[in-house]
Each structure stands twice: as C-alpha cells, then as structure tokens.
Coordinates of C-alpha atoms in Angstrom, one line a residue:
M1 CA 41.4 -19.4 13.8
P2 CA 41.2 -22.8 11.9
L3 CA 39.2 -22.6 8.7
W4 CA 36.7 -25.3 9.8
L5 CA 35.9 -23.4 13.0
E6 CA 35.4 -20.1 11.2
L7 CA 33.1 -21.8 8.7
T8 CA 31.1 -23.4 11.5
L9 CA 30.7 -20.1 13.3
R10 CA 29.5 -18.4 10.2
V11 CA 27.0 -21.1 9.4
V12 CA 25.7 -21.2 13.0
G13 CA 25.4 -17.4 13.0
V14 CA 23.4 -17.4 9.7
L15 CA 21.1 -20.2 11.0
A16 CA 20.5 -18.3 14.2
A17 CA 19.5 -15.2 12.3
F18 CA 17.3 -17.4 10.0
L19 CA 15.5 -18.8 13.0
I20 CA 15.4 -15.9 15.5
L21 CA 14.9 -12.7 13.4
P22 CA 11.7 -14.0 11.7
L23 CA 10.2 -14.9 15.1
L24 CA 11.0 -11.4 16.4
V25 CA 9.4 -9.8 13.3
G26 CA 6.4 -12.1 13.6
Q27 CA 5.9 -11.2 17.3
T28 CA 6.3 -7.5 16.5
E29 CA 3.7 -7.8 13.7
H30 CA 1.1 -9.3 16.0
K31 CA 1.6 -6.7 18.7
V32 CA 1.8 -3.7 16.3
M33 CA -1.3 -4.8 14.4
A34 CA -3.1 -5.3 17.7
H35 CA -2.3 -1.8 18.8
M36 CA -3.1 -0.2 15.4
Q37 CA -6.4 -2.0 15.2
G38 CA -7.4 -1.7 18.8
R39 CA -7.4 -5.5 19.4
L40 CA -6.4 -7.2 22.6
G41 CA -5.2 -10.6 21.3
P42 CA -3.5 -13.4 23.3
M43 CA -1.8 -11.9 26.4
Y44 CA -1.0 -15.0 28.6
A45 CA 1.4 -17.3 26.8
G46 CA 4.8 -16.8 28.5
G47 CA 3.5 -14.3 31.0
F48 CA 4.5 -10.7 30.0
H49 CA 2.4 -9.4 27.2
G50 CA 2.0 -12.9 25.7
W51 CA 5.6 -12.9 24.5
A52 CA 5.7 -16.7 23.9
Q53 CA 2.6 -16.8 21.7
L54 CA 4.5 -17.5 18.5
V55 CA 6.4 -20.4 20.3
A56 CA 3.0 -21.8 21.4
D57 CA 1.8 -21.5 17.8
G58 CA 4.9 -23.4 16.5
I59 CA 4.3 -26.2 19.0
K60 CA 0.6 -26.3 17.9
F61 CA 1.7 -26.6 14.2
V62 CA 4.0 -29.5 15.0
Q63 CA 1.2 -31.4 16.8
K64 CA -1.3 -31.0 13.9
E65 CA -2.0 -33.8 11.5
D66 CA 0.0 -33.6 8.3
V67 CA -2.6 -34.2 5.6
T68 CA -1.7 -34.7 1.9
P69 CA -4.7 -34.7 -0.6
R70 CA -5.4 -38.0 -2.2
E71 CA -5.0 -36.7 -5.8
A72 CA -2.0 -34.6 -5.0
D73 CA 1.5 -35.1 -6.5
R74 CA 2.9 -36.2 -3.2
P75 CA 6.7 -35.6 -3.7
V76 CA 6.2 -32.2 -5.2
F77 CA 3.5 -31.3 -2.7
R78 CA 5.8 -32.2 0.2
L79 CA 8.9 -30.5 -1.2
A80 CA 7.4 -27.1 -2.0
P81 CA 7.6 -25.6 1.5
A82 CA 11.3 -26.4 1.7
V83 CA 11.8 -24.8 -1.7
A84 CA 10.0 -21.7 -0.4
L85 CA 12.5 -21.4 2.6
V86 CA 15.9 -22.2 1.0
P87 CA 16.2 -19.1 -1.2
Y88 CA 15.9 -16.8 1.8
L89 CA 18.4 -18.9 3.8
L90 CA 20.9 -18.5 0.9
A91 CA 20.3 -14.8 0.7
L92 CA 21.1 -14.3 4.4
L93 CA 24.5 -15.9 3.7
V94 CA 25.7 -13.0 1.8
I95 CA 23.9 -10.0 3.4
P96 CA 26.5 -8.2 5.6
L97 CA 25.5 -7.4 9.2
G98 CA 28.5 -5.1 9.8
P99 CA 32.0 -4.2 8.4
G100 CA 34.8 -6.7 8.1
D101 CA 33.9 -10.3 8.8
L102 CA 30.3 -9.8 9.9
V103 CA 28.9 -11.6 6.9
G104 CA 28.2 -15.3 6.3
Q105 CA 30.1 -15.4 3.0
P106 CA 31.3 -12.2 1.3
L107 CA 30.9 -12.4 -2.5
D108 CA 32.1 -9.9 -5.1
I109 CA 28.8 -10.6 -7.0
G110 CA 26.7 -10.7 -3.8
L111 CA 23.8 -8.5 -5.2
F112 CA 23.6 -10.7 -8.3
F113 CA 23.5 -13.8 -6.2
V114 CA 20.8 -12.5 -3.9
L115 CA 18.5 -11.3 -6.7
A116 CA 19.0 -14.7 -8.4
V117 CA 18.1 -16.9 -5.4
V118 CA 15.2 -14.7 -4.3
G119 CA 13.6 -15.2 -7.7
I120 CA 13.4 -19.0 -7.1
G121 CA 10.4 -18.3 -4.8
V122 CA 8.1 -18.4 -7.8
V123 CA 9.1 -22.1 -8.2
A124 CA 7.8 -23.0 -4.7
V125 CA 4.5 -21.2 -5.5
L126 CA 4.0 -23.1 -8.7
M127 CA 5.0 -26.4 -7.2
S128 CA 2.5 -26.0 -4.3
A129 CA -0.3 -24.8 -6.6
W130 CA 0.0 -27.5 -9.2
A131 CA 0.7 -30.4 -6.8
S132 CA -2.3 -29.6 -4.6
A133 CA -4.8 -30.8 -7.2
N134 CA -7.1 -27.9 -6.1
K135 CA -8.5 -25.3 -8.4
Y136 CA -8.3 -22.6 -5.9
S137 CA -4.6 -23.4 -5.3
L138 CA -3.9 -23.5 -9.0
L139 CA -5.6 -20.1 -9.6
G140 CA -3.6 -18.7 -6.7
G141 CA -0.4 -20.1 -8.1
L142 CA -1.0 -18.6 -11.5
R143 CA -1.7 -15.2 -9.9
G144 CA 1.5 -15.6 -7.9
A145 CA 3.6 -16.5 -11.0
A146 CA 2.3 -13.5 -12.9
Q147 CA 2.9 -11.2 -10.0
L148 CA 6.4 -12.5 -9.2
L149 CA 7.6 -12.5 -12.8
G150 CA 6.2 -9.0 -13.3
Y151 CA 7.7 -7.4 -10.2
E152 CA 11.1 -9.0 -10.7
L153 CA 11.9 -6.5 -13.4
P154 CA 11.5 -3.3 -11.4
L155 CA 13.2 -5.0 -8.4
V156 CA 16.3 -5.8 -10.5
L157 CA 16.3 -2.3 -12.3
A158 CA 16.2 -0.5 -8.9
A159 CA 19.0 -2.6 -7.5
A160 CA 21.0 -2.1 -10.7
S161 CA 20.7 1.7 -10.1
V162 CA 22.4 1.7 -6.7
A163 CA 25.0 -0.9 -7.9
M164 CA 25.9 1.4 -10.8
A165 CA 26.2 4.3 -8.4
A166 CA 28.5 2.4 -6.2
G167 CA 30.4 0.8 -9.0
T168 CA 30.3 -2.7 -7.6
L169 CA 28.0 -5.7 -7.2
S170 CA 29.4 -6.5 -3.7
L171 CA 26.9 -5.7 -1.0
S172 CA 29.7 -4.7 1.4
G173 CA 31.2 -2.5 -1.3
I174 CA 27.9 -0.8 -1.9
V175 CA 27.6 0.0 1.9
E176 CA 31.2 1.4 1.9
A177 CA 30.5 3.5 -1.2
W178 CA 27.2 4.8 0.2
Q179 CA 26.9 8.5 1.0
P180 CA 24.1 10.3 2.9
W181 CA 23.1 12.4 -0.2
W182 CA 22.1 9.1 -1.9
L183 CA 19.0 9.2 0.2
L184 CA 17.8 12.0 -2.1
W185 CA 18.9 11.0 -5.6
Q186 CA 18.4 7.3 -5.1
A187 CA 15.1 7.7 -3.3
P188 CA 12.9 6.8 -6.4
A189 CA 14.9 3.5 -6.7
M190 CA 14.5 2.8 -3.0
V191 CA 10.7 3.2 -3.3
V192 CA 10.5 1.0 -6.4
F193 CA 12.8 -1.6 -4.8
F194 CA 10.7 -1.6 -1.5
V195 CA 7.3 -1.9 -3.3
A196 CA 8.6 -4.6 -5.7
G197 CA 10.1 -6.4 -2.7
L198 CA 6.7 -6.4 -1.0
A199 CA 5.1 -7.9 -4.1
E200 CA 7.9 -10.5 -4.3
I201 CA 7.1 -11.8 -0.8
R202 CA 3.4 -11.5 -1.5
R203 CA 2.7 -9.3 1.5
P204 CA -0.5 -7.2 1.7
P205 CA -1.5 -5.2 -0.2
F206 CA 0.1 -7.5 -2.8
D207 CA -1.5 -10.8 -1.5
M208 CA -3.6 -11.6 -4.5
P209 CA -2.1 -15.1 -4.8
I210 CA -3.6 -15.9 -1.3
A211 CA -6.7 -13.6 -1.3
D212 CA -8.5 -15.5 1.4
S213 CA -11.9 -13.9 0.6
E214 CA -11.7 -15.3 -2.9
L215 CA -9.4 -18.3 -3.0
V216 CA -9.7 -19.8 0.5
F217 CA -6.0 -19.4 1.0
G218 CA -4.6 -19.7 -2.5
Y219 CA -1.6 -22.0 -3.2
M220 CA -1.5 -22.8 0.6
T221 CA -5.1 -24.0 0.9
E222 CA -4.3 -27.7 1.1
Y223 CA -1.3 -27.4 3.5
T224 CA -1.6 -28.3 7.2
G225 CA 0.7 -28.7 10.2
L226 CA 4.4 -28.1 9.9
R227 CA 4.4 -27.6 6.2
F228 CA 1.9 -24.8 6.5
A229 CA 4.2 -23.3 9.3
F230 CA 7.1 -23.5 6.8
F231 CA 5.2 -21.3 4.4
L232 CA 4.5 -18.8 7.2
L233 CA 8.1 -18.9 8.2
A234 CA 9.2 -18.2 4.6
E235 CA 6.9 -15.1 4.6
Y236 CA 8.6 -13.7 7.8
V237 CA 12.1 -14.6 6.6
G238 CA 11.2 -12.8 3.4
I239 CA 10.3 -9.7 5.4
V240 CA 13.8 -9.8 7.0
V241 CA 15.5 -10.3 3.7
I242 CA 13.7 -7.5 1.9
A243 CA 14.2 -5.2 4.9
A244 CA 17.9 -6.1 5.1
L245 CA 18.5 -5.5 1.3
T246 CA 16.7 -2.2 1.5
T247 CA 19.0 -1.3 4.4
V248 CA 22.2 -2.4 2.7
L249 CA 21.4 -0.9 -0.7
F250 CA 19.7 2.4 0.2
L251 CA 20.1 3.2 3.9
G252 CA 23.8 2.8 4.4
G253 CA 23.8 -0.6 6.1
W254 CA 26.0 -0.4 9.2
Q255 CA 26.9 3.3 8.7
G256 CA 25.5 5.3 11.6
P257 CA 25.5 9.0 12.5
F258 CA 28.5 8.7 14.8
G259 CA 30.8 6.7 12.5
D260 CA 31.4 4.0 15.1
A261 CA 32.3 0.8 13.3
Y262 CA 32.1 -1.3 16.4
L263 CA 28.3 -0.6 16.6
G264 CA 27.8 -1.2 12.9
W265 CA 25.8 -4.4 13.5
L266 CA 23.5 -2.5 15.8
W267 CA 22.7 0.2 13.3
T268 CA 22.0 -2.5 10.7
L269 CA 19.6 -4.3 13.0
L270 CA 17.8 -1.1 13.9
K271 CA 17.3 -0.1 10.3
V272 CA 16.1 -3.6 9.4
F273 CA 13.5 -3.5 12.2
A274 CA 12.5 0.0 11.2
V275 CA 11.9 -1.1 7.6
S276 CA 10.0 -4.2 8.9
F277 CA 7.8 -1.9 10.9
V278 CA 6.9 0.0 7.7
I279 CA 6.0 -3.4 6.0
I280 CA 3.7 -4.2 8.9
W281 CA 2.2 -0.7 8.9
L282 CA 1.3 -1.1 5.2
R283 CA -0.4 -4.4 5.9
V284 CA -2.7 -2.7 8.3
S285 CA -3.3 0.5 6.3
Y286 CA -4.0 -0.5 2.7
P287 CA -6.6 -2.9 1.2
R288 CA -5.6 -5.6 -1.2
L289 CA -5.0 -4.5 -4.8
R290 CA -7.0 -6.1 -7.6
E291 CA -5.1 -8.1 -10.2
D292 CA -5.5 -5.3 -12.9
Q293 CA -4.4 -2.6 -10.4
L294 CA -1.4 -4.8 -9.3
Q295 CA -0.2 -5.2 -12.9
R296 CA -0.9 -1.6 -13.8
L297 CA 1.2 -0.4 -10.9
C298 CA 4.1 -2.7 -12.0
W299 CA 4.2 -1.9 -15.7
L300 CA 2.9 1.7 -15.9
V301 CA 4.5 3.1 -12.7
L302 CA 7.4 1.1 -11.3
V303 CA 9.1 0.0 -14.5
P304 CA 9.2 3.5 -16.0
V305 CA 10.3 5.1 -12.7
S306 CA 13.1 2.5 -12.3
L307 CA 14.2 3.0 -16.0
G308 CA 14.3 6.8 -15.4
Q309 CA 16.3 6.3 -12.2
L310 CA 18.8 4.1 -14.1
V311 CA 19.2 6.9 -16.8
L312 CA 19.8 9.5 -14.0
T313 CA 22.3 7.3 -12.3
A314 CA 24.2 6.7 -15.5
A315 CA 24.2 10.5 -16.2
V316 CA 25.6 11.3 -12.7
R317 CA 28.3 8.6 -13.0
V318 CA 29.4 10.0 -16.4
A319 CA 29.4 13.6 -15.1
T320 CA 31.4 12.7 -12.0

C-alpha cells in the first residue's frame, strides 16, 4: 500500500473515531441518566427511542447566534474552544484500538505524548475564562486551573506505575506486557488514574469549574452556538480518551478471554464503553465536591496512594 494512502486511511479513521464515539457516549449518557433518574426525556427525534436527539441538538447549535461579549478579548475568546478539542484529537492518534496496525500513529513514547497533550486542556480553560471579561467565568477558570494542575500529579504517577511494570512507554507495548494478575496489584493505580482522569475532564462530581448553581456556567458562561457545542464535544471526547487510556493501561486493551487477536478491536471498544458507563453512573450518583474536599482528596489521598503504588511496583520489578 502506498504511504500516502496508508496515512490518509489512518487520519480518516482517527477523525471518524473523534466524531462518532463522543456522539455514541453522549447519546448513551442521556438515555442512561434518564433510566437511572426515572425521566422520560425526548423520544421522538429520529423515531426509535429518540436516537437522533444529539444530531438535532447539533443542528440547533449551528443555527444559534454566535455572540461575543463587547469587552472580550475576541481572538483568544474565539480560539479557546478549538484549543479545548485539539489535545484529545492528538491523544486519539496514538491510542491503539487493536494489535498490529490498528493505531493512528504508533509511538515508542506514546504514554508520555498522551499525558503531555491532555495537560494542555488547562490552557483552554484559562483562555476562555480570561477572555470572556466575566467575573463568574474568571472564577471558574481559576478553579479549573487549580483542579487540573493538582490532579495532573496523581494522574502521571499512576500511569508511571503501570509503565514501570511493563518496562515501556509504548501504549501497545503496555498492552502486550499486561497480565490478568495486574488487575490486583495495579488496582490502586487504576483507581487513582480513573479518579484523576475524571477531575482532568471536569466531570461530576469534579465539576467545580462549572458549578452552575454558583457560577452560572463557569468559564463557558459567555459562549453560545457552535463554540459552546465545541466545549460540550470536548467533554465527551475527554470521556472517550480517559476510558480508552484506562482500558489500555489497566484493563488489557485488546486482550480478551479467548485470545482472539482478530476481535481485539471489539474487546477494546467494549471495555471503553464499559468504563464510559461507570463515568456516567458516577455523574448520577454523587454530588459535586466542594473546593476544599476536592483538593483534600487530591493531595491527602490520591497522591500518597499513587506514590505507595509506585514504590510497590519498583519493589516487584526488582524482585522479579
């Protein structure tokens, strides 16, 4: 196959995942929340069970007026939603869907690359908060910066534990080195990574930067139309990325109970949607954490647990 054709197919595949998987997760969230909370919700768009409601919402966002506040820093204000989306698109490039060539771009330092680009999300939060010229937005942005910078540390430490266990920073290499017994001795790291990942994408109960009962809608208060839709899309792509990283690092990626490499992509998708379901479940089940509770959980619980897991992993590696 010519190189240009292979590159085109890989880029198209990543873009398709970037556009389709978040819509599926968003539709699942609406329906799962409706069942858990006993709400009917929209049931007519598209016919069967309101399957096209998210498509209808997207069309609605496109038609809405794009308003920029008079006192806003217009270039920064308009650029922030794109900056929120780009890191997750880059992350999807290196997350393997299956063995062999089922990855956008295999990298020997894939884990380092993903953690680096996901951390750029704090820049989009600060850009939107400062450029909006709104005190509620600025307060939400400062909360978001404190949260993202704090939870970055346990996220990286937990990922470093499994990378040390596998002896590689390659995401595909980590999946190949994974063993079922890792579900036990890497379980603390998985919990820390998952919780810190929720905080990184600002999902409930870690949604203090938005806190609609206090800050209107935080750093997104002044956004309308398509730019607001981009922020929502970034949230759902973030769910996919965190679920995919949890799957690849701690749940064996494409490895299934029957050892069939041809169905590896299916096992990966099933695990990703299972983890996404847990993320949705937590949104319905737990109230929003206060700022002091959020920081206490990070620095007094997650960081010590992740450091302890790192010491355990180092000891096991030396012993074996």
